[in-house]
PDB file of C-alpha atoms in Angstrom:
ATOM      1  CA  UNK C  69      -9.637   8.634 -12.700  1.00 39.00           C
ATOM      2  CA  UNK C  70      -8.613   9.835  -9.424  1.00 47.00           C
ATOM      3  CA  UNK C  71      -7.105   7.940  -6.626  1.00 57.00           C
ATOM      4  CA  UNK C  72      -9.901   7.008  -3.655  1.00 53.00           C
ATOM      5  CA  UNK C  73      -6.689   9.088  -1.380  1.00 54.00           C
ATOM      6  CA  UNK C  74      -6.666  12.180  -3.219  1.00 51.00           C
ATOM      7  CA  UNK C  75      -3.998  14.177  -4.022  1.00 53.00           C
ATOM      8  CA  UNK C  76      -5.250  17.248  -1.712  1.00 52.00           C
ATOM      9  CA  UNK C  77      -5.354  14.786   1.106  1.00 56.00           C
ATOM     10  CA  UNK C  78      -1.880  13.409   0.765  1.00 58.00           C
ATOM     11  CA  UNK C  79      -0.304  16.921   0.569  1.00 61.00           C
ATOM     12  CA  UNK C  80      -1.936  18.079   3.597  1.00 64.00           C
ATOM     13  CA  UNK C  81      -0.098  15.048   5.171  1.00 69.00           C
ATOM     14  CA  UNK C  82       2.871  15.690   3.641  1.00 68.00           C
ATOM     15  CA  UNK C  83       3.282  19.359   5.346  1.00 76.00           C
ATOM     16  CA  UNK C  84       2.478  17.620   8.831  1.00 81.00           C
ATOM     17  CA  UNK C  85       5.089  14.400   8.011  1.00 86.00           C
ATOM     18  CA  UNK C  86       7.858  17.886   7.087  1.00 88.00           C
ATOM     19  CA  UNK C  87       8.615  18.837  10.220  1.00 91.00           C
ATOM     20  CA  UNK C  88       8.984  15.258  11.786  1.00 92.00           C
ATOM     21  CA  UNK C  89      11.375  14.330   8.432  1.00 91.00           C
ATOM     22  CA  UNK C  90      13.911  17.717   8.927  1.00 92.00           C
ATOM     23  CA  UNK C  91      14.274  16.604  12.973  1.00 94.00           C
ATOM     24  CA  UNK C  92      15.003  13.121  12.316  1.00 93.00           C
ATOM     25  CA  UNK C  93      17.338  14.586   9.603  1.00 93.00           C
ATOM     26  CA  UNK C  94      18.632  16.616  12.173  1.00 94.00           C
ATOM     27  CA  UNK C  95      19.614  13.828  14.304  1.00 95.00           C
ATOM     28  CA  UNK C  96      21.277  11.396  11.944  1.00 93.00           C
ATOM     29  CA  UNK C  97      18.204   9.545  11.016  1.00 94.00           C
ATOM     30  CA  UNK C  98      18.327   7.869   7.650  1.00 93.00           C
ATOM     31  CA  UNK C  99      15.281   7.433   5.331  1.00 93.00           C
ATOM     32  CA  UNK C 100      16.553   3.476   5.023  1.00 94.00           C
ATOM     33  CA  UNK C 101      16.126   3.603   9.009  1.00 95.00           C
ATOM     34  CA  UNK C 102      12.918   4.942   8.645  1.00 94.00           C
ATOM     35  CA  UNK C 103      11.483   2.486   6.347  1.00 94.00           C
ATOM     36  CA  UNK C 104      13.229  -0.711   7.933  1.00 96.00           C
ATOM     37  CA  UNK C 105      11.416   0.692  11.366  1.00 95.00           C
ATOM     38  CA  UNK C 106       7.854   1.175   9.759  1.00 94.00           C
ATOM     39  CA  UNK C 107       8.149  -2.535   8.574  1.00 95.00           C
ATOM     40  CA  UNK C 108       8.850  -3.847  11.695  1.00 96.00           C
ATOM     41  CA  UNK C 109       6.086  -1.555  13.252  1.00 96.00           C
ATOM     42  CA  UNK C 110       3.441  -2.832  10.226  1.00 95.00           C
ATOM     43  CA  UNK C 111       4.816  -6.563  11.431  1.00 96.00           C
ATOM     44  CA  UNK C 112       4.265  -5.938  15.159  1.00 97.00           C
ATOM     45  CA  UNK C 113       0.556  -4.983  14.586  1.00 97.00           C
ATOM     46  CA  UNK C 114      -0.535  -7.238  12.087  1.00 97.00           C
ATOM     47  CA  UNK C 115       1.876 -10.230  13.349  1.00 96.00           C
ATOM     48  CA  UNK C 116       1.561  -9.635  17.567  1.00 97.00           C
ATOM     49  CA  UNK C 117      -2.100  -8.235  17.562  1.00 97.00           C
ATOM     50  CA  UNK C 118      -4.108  -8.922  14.381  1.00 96.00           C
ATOM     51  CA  UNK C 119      -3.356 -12.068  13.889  1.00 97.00           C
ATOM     52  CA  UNK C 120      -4.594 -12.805  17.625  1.00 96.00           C
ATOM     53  CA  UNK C 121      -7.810 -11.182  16.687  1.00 95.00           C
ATOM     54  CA  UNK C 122      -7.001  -7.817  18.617  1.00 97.00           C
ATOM     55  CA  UNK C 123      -8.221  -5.906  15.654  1.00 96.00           C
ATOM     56  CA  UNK C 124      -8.163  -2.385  16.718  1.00 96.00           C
ATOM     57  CA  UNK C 125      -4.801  -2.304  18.108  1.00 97.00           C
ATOM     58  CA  UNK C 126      -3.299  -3.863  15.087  1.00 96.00           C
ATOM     59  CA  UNK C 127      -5.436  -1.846  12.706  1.00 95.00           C
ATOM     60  CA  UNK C 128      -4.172   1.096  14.415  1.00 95.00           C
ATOM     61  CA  UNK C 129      -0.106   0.093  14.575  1.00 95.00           C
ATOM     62  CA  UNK C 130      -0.251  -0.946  11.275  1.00 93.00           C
ATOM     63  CA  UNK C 131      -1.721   2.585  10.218  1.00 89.00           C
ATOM     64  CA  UNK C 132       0.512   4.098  12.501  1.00 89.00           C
ATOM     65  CA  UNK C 133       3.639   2.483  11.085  1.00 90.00           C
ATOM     66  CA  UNK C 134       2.231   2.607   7.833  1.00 85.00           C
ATOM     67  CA  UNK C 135       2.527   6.576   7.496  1.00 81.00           C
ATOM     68  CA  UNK C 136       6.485   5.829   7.047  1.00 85.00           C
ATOM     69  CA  UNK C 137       6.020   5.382   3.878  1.00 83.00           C
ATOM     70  CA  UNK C 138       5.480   9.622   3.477  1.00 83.00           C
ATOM     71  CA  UNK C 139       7.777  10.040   6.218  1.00 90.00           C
ATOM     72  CA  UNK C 140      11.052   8.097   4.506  1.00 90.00           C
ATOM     73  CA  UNK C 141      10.192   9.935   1.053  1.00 87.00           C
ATOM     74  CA  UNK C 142       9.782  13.284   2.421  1.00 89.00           C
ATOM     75  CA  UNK C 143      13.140  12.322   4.478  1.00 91.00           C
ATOM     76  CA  UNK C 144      14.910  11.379   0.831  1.00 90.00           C
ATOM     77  CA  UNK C 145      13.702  14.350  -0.973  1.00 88.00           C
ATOM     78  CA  UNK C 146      15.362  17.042   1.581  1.00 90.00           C
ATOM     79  CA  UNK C 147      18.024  14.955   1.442  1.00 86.00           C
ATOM     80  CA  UNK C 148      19.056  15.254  -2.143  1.00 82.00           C
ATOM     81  CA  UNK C 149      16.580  12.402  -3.343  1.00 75.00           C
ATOM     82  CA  UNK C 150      16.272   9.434  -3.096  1.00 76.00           C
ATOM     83  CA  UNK C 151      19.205   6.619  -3.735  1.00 85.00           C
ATOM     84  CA  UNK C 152      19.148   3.412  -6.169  1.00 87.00           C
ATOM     85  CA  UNK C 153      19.495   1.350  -3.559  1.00 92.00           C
ATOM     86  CA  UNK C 154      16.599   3.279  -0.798  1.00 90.00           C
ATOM     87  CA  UNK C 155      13.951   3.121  -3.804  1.00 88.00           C
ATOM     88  CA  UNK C 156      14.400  -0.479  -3.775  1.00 92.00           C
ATOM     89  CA  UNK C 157      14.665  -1.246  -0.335  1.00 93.00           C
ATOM     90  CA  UNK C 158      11.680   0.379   0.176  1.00 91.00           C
ATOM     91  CA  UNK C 159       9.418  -1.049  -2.488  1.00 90.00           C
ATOM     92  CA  UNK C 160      10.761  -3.981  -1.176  1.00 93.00           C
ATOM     93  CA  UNK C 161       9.661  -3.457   2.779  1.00 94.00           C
ATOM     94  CA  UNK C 162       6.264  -2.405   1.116  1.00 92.00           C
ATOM     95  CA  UNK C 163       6.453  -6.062  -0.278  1.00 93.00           C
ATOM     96  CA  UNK C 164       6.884  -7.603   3.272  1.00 95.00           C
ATOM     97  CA  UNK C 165       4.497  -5.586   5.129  1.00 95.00           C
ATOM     98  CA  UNK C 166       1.466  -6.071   2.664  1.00 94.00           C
ATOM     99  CA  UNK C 167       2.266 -10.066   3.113  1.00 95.00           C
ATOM    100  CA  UNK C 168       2.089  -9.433   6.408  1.00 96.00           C
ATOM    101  CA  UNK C 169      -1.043  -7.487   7.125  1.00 96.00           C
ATOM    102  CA  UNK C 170      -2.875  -9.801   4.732  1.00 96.00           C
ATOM    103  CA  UNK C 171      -1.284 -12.909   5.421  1.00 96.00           C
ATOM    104  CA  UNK C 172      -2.521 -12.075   9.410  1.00 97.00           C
ATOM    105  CA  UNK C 173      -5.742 -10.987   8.816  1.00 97.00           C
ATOM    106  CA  UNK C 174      -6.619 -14.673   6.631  1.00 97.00           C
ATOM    107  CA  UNK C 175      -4.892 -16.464   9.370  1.00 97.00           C
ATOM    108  CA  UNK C 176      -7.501 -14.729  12.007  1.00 97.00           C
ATOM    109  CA  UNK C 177     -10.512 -15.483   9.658  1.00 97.00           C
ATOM    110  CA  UNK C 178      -9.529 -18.747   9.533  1.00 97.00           C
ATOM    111  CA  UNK C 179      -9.625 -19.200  13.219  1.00 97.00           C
ATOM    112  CA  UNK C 180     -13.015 -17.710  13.087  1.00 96.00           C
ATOM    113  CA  UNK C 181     -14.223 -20.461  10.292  1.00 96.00           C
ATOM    114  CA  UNK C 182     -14.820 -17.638   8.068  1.00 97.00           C
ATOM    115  CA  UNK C 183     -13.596 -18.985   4.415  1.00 97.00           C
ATOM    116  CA  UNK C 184     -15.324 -16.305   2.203  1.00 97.00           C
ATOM    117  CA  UNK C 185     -13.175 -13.256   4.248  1.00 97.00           C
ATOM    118  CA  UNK C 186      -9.857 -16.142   3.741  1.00 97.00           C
ATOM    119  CA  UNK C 187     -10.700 -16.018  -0.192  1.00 97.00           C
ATOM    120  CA  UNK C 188     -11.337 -12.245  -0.253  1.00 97.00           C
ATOM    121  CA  UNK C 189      -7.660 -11.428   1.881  1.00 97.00           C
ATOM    122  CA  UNK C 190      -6.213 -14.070  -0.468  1.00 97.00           C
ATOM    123  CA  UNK C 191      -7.271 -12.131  -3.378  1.00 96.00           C
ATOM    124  CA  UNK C 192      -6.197  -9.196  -1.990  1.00 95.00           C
ATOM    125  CA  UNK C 193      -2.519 -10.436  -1.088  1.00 94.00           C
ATOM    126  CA  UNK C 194      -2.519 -11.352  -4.655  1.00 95.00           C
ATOM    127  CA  UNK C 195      -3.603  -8.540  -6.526  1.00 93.00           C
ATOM    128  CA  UNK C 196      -1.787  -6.364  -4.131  1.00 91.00           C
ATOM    129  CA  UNK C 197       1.334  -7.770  -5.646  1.00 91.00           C
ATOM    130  CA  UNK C 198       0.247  -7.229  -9.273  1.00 93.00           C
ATOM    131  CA  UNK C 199      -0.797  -3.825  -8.623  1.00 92.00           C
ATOM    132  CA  UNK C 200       2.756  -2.795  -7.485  1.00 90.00           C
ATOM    133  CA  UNK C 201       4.470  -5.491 -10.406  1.00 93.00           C
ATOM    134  CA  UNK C 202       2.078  -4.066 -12.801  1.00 94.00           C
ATOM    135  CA  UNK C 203       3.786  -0.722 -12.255  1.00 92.00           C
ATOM    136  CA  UNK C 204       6.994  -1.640 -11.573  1.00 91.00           C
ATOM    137  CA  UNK C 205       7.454  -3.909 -14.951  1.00 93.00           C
ATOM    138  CA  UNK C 206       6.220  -0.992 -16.696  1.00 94.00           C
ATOM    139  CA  UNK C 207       8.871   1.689 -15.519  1.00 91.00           C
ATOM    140  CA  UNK C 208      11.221  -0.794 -16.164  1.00 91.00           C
ATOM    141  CA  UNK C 209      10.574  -0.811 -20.206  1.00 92.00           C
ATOM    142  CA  UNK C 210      10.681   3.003 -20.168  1.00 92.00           C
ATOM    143  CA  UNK C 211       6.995   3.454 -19.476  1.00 93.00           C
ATOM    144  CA  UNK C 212       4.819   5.027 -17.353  1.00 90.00           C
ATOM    145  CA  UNK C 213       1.884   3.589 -15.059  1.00 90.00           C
ATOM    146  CA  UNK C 214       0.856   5.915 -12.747  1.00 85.00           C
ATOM    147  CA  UNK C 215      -2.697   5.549 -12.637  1.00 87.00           C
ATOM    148  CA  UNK C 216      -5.052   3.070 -10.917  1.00 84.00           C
ATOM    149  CA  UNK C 217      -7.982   4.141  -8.084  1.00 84.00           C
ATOM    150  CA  UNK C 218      -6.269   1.674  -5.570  1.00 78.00           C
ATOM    151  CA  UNK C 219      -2.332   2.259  -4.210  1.00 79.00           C
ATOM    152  CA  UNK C 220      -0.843   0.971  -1.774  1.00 83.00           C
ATOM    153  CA  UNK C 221      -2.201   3.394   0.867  1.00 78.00           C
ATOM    154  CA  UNK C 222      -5.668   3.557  -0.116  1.00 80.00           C
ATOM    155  CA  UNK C 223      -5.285  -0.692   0.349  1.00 86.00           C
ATOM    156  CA  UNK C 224      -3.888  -0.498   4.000  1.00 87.00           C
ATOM    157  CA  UNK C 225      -7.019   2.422   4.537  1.00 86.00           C
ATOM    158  CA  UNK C 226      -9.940  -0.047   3.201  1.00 90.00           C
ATOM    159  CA  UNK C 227      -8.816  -3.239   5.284  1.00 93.00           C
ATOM    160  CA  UNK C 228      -8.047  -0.594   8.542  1.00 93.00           C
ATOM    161  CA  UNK C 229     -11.501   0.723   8.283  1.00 93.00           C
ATOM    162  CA  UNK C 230     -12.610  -2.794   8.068  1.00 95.00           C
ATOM    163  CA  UNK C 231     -10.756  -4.311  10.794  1.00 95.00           C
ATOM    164  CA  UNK C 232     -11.551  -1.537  13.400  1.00 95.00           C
ATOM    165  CA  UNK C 233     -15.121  -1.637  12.538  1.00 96.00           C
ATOM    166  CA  UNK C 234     -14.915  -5.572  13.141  1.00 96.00           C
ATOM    167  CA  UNK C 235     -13.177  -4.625  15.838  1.00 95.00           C
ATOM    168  CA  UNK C 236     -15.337  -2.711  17.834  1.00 95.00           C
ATOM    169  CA  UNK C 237     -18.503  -5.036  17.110  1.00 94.00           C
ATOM    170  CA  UNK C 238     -19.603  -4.680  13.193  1.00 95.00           C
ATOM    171  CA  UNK C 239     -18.587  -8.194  12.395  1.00 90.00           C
ATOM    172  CA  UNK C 240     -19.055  -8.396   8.491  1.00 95.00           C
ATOM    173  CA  UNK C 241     -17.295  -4.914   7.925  1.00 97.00           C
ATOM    174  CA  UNK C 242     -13.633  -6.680   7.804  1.00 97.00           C
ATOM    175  CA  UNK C 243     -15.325  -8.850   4.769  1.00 97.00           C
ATOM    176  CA  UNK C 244     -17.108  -6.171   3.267  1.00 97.00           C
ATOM    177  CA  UNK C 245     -13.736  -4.236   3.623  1.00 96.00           C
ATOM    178  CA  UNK C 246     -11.971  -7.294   1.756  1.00 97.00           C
ATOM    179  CA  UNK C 247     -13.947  -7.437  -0.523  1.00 97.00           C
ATOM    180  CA  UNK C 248     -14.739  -4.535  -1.464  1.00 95.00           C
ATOM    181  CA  UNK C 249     -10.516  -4.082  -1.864  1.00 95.00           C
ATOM    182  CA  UNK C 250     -10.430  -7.023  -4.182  1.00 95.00           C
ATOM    183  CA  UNK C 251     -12.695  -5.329  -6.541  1.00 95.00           C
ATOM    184  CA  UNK C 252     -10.861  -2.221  -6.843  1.00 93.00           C
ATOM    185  CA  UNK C 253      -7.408  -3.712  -6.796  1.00 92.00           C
ATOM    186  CA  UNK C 254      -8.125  -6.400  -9.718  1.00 94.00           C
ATOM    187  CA  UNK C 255      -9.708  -2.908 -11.469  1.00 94.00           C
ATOM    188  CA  UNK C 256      -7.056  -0.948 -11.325  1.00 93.00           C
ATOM    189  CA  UNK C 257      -4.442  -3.830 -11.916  1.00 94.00           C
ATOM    190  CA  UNK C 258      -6.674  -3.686 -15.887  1.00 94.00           C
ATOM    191  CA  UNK C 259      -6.088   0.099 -15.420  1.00 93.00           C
ATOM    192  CA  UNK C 260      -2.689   0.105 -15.146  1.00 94.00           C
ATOM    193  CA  UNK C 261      -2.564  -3.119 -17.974  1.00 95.00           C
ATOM    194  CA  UNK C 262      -4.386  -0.716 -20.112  1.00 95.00           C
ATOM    195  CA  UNK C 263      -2.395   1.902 -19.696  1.00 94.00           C
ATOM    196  CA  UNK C 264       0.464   0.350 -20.670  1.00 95.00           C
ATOM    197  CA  UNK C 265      -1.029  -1.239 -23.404  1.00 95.00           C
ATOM    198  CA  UNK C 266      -1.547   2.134 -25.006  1.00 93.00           C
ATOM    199  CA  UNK C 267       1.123   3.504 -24.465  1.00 93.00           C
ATOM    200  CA  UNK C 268       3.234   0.661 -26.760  1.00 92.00           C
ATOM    201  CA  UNK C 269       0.513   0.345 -29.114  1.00 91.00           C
ATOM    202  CA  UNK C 270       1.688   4.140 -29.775  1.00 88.00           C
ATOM    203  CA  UNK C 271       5.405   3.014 -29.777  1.00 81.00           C
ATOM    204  CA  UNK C 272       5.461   0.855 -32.585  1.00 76.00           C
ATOM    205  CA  UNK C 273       6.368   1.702 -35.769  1.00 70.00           C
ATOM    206  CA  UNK C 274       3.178   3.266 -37.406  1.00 57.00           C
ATOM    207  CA  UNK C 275       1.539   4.156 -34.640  1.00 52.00           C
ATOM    208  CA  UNK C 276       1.081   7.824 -33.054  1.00 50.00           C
ATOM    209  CA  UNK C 277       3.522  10.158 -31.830  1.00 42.00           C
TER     210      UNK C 277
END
């Protein structure tokens, strides 16, 4: 099934991220740099404005900041690919970044008395984090697992949309948005379970090539 993000619409960002990657290359930027900087952009917007209930400004940072995630890779790639040690460090910024956009976005609907919206980002926060595990334990036995209609980026896009909407005076849209996210992430965390589950049902002994 195809991503919600497709594939056309990531390349085209790719060749516009290019030219920023080779002039940060150019002057002694590192893709670590890069990612360590997006996190601390993603924290300033959801930390310093959505969590004060400034939704548009920290909807947009966060985006903003966000889009590091094709700028570092594009970075490591035409620099010989990525390292060990950059892979992890930036699955592991992802980590801290998605706690903090959805960690500051329950804390605001608290304020607001809103507990559905608390439940839904809750849910969110958590599947989130199974989405990524999900894959993550699966590479790790020698599999494969990339499939599911909700990544990373296509989360960050949903609860944007929302929170600018909300933002600018369509009050349910941020708990539509969350909503709407926690269906689609706890379907594509069965994807990806599935997936998996196929593929060693055809590594054991008797089963097919």
């Amino acid at each position: 099934m195809a991503k919600i993000f497709q594939v056309s619409a990531r390349a085209g960002m790719t060749r516009v991220v290019e030219p920023i990657a080779r002039a940060l290359l150019r002057a002694g930027v590192t893709p670590n740099a890069v990612t360590v900087a997006g996190t601390v952009g993603v924290l300033v917007g959801a930390l310093g404005f959505g969590a004060r209930g400034h939704l548009v400004a920290g909807a947009l940072i966060v985006t903003l900041f966000a889009l590091t995630d094709l700028l570092d890779g594009t970075m490591a790639r035409m620099s010989g690919g990525s390292t060990k040690f950059g892979a992890f460090l930036d699955s592991s910024m992802d980590r801290v970044a998605d706690s903090a956009v959805f960690g500051a976005v329950a804390y605001w609907l608290a304020t607001q008395g809103n507990h559905s919206g608390v439940a839904a980002a809750l849910i969110c926060l958590a599947a989130g984090g199974l989405v990524s595990y999900v894959k993550a334990r699966a590479e790790g036995l020698g599999m494969t697992c990339n499939v599911g209609i909700a990544e990373r980026t296509e989360r960050l896009l949903i609860v944007g949309v929302g929170g600018i909407l909300t933002g600018v005076g369509v009050r349910p849209a941020l708990e539509i948005a969350l909503w709407l996210l926690a269906a689609v992430s706890i379907f594509t965390v069965g994807q990806r379970m599935t997936h998996v589950y196929r593929q060693a049902q055809q590594r054991q002994p008797g089963g097919q090539a």
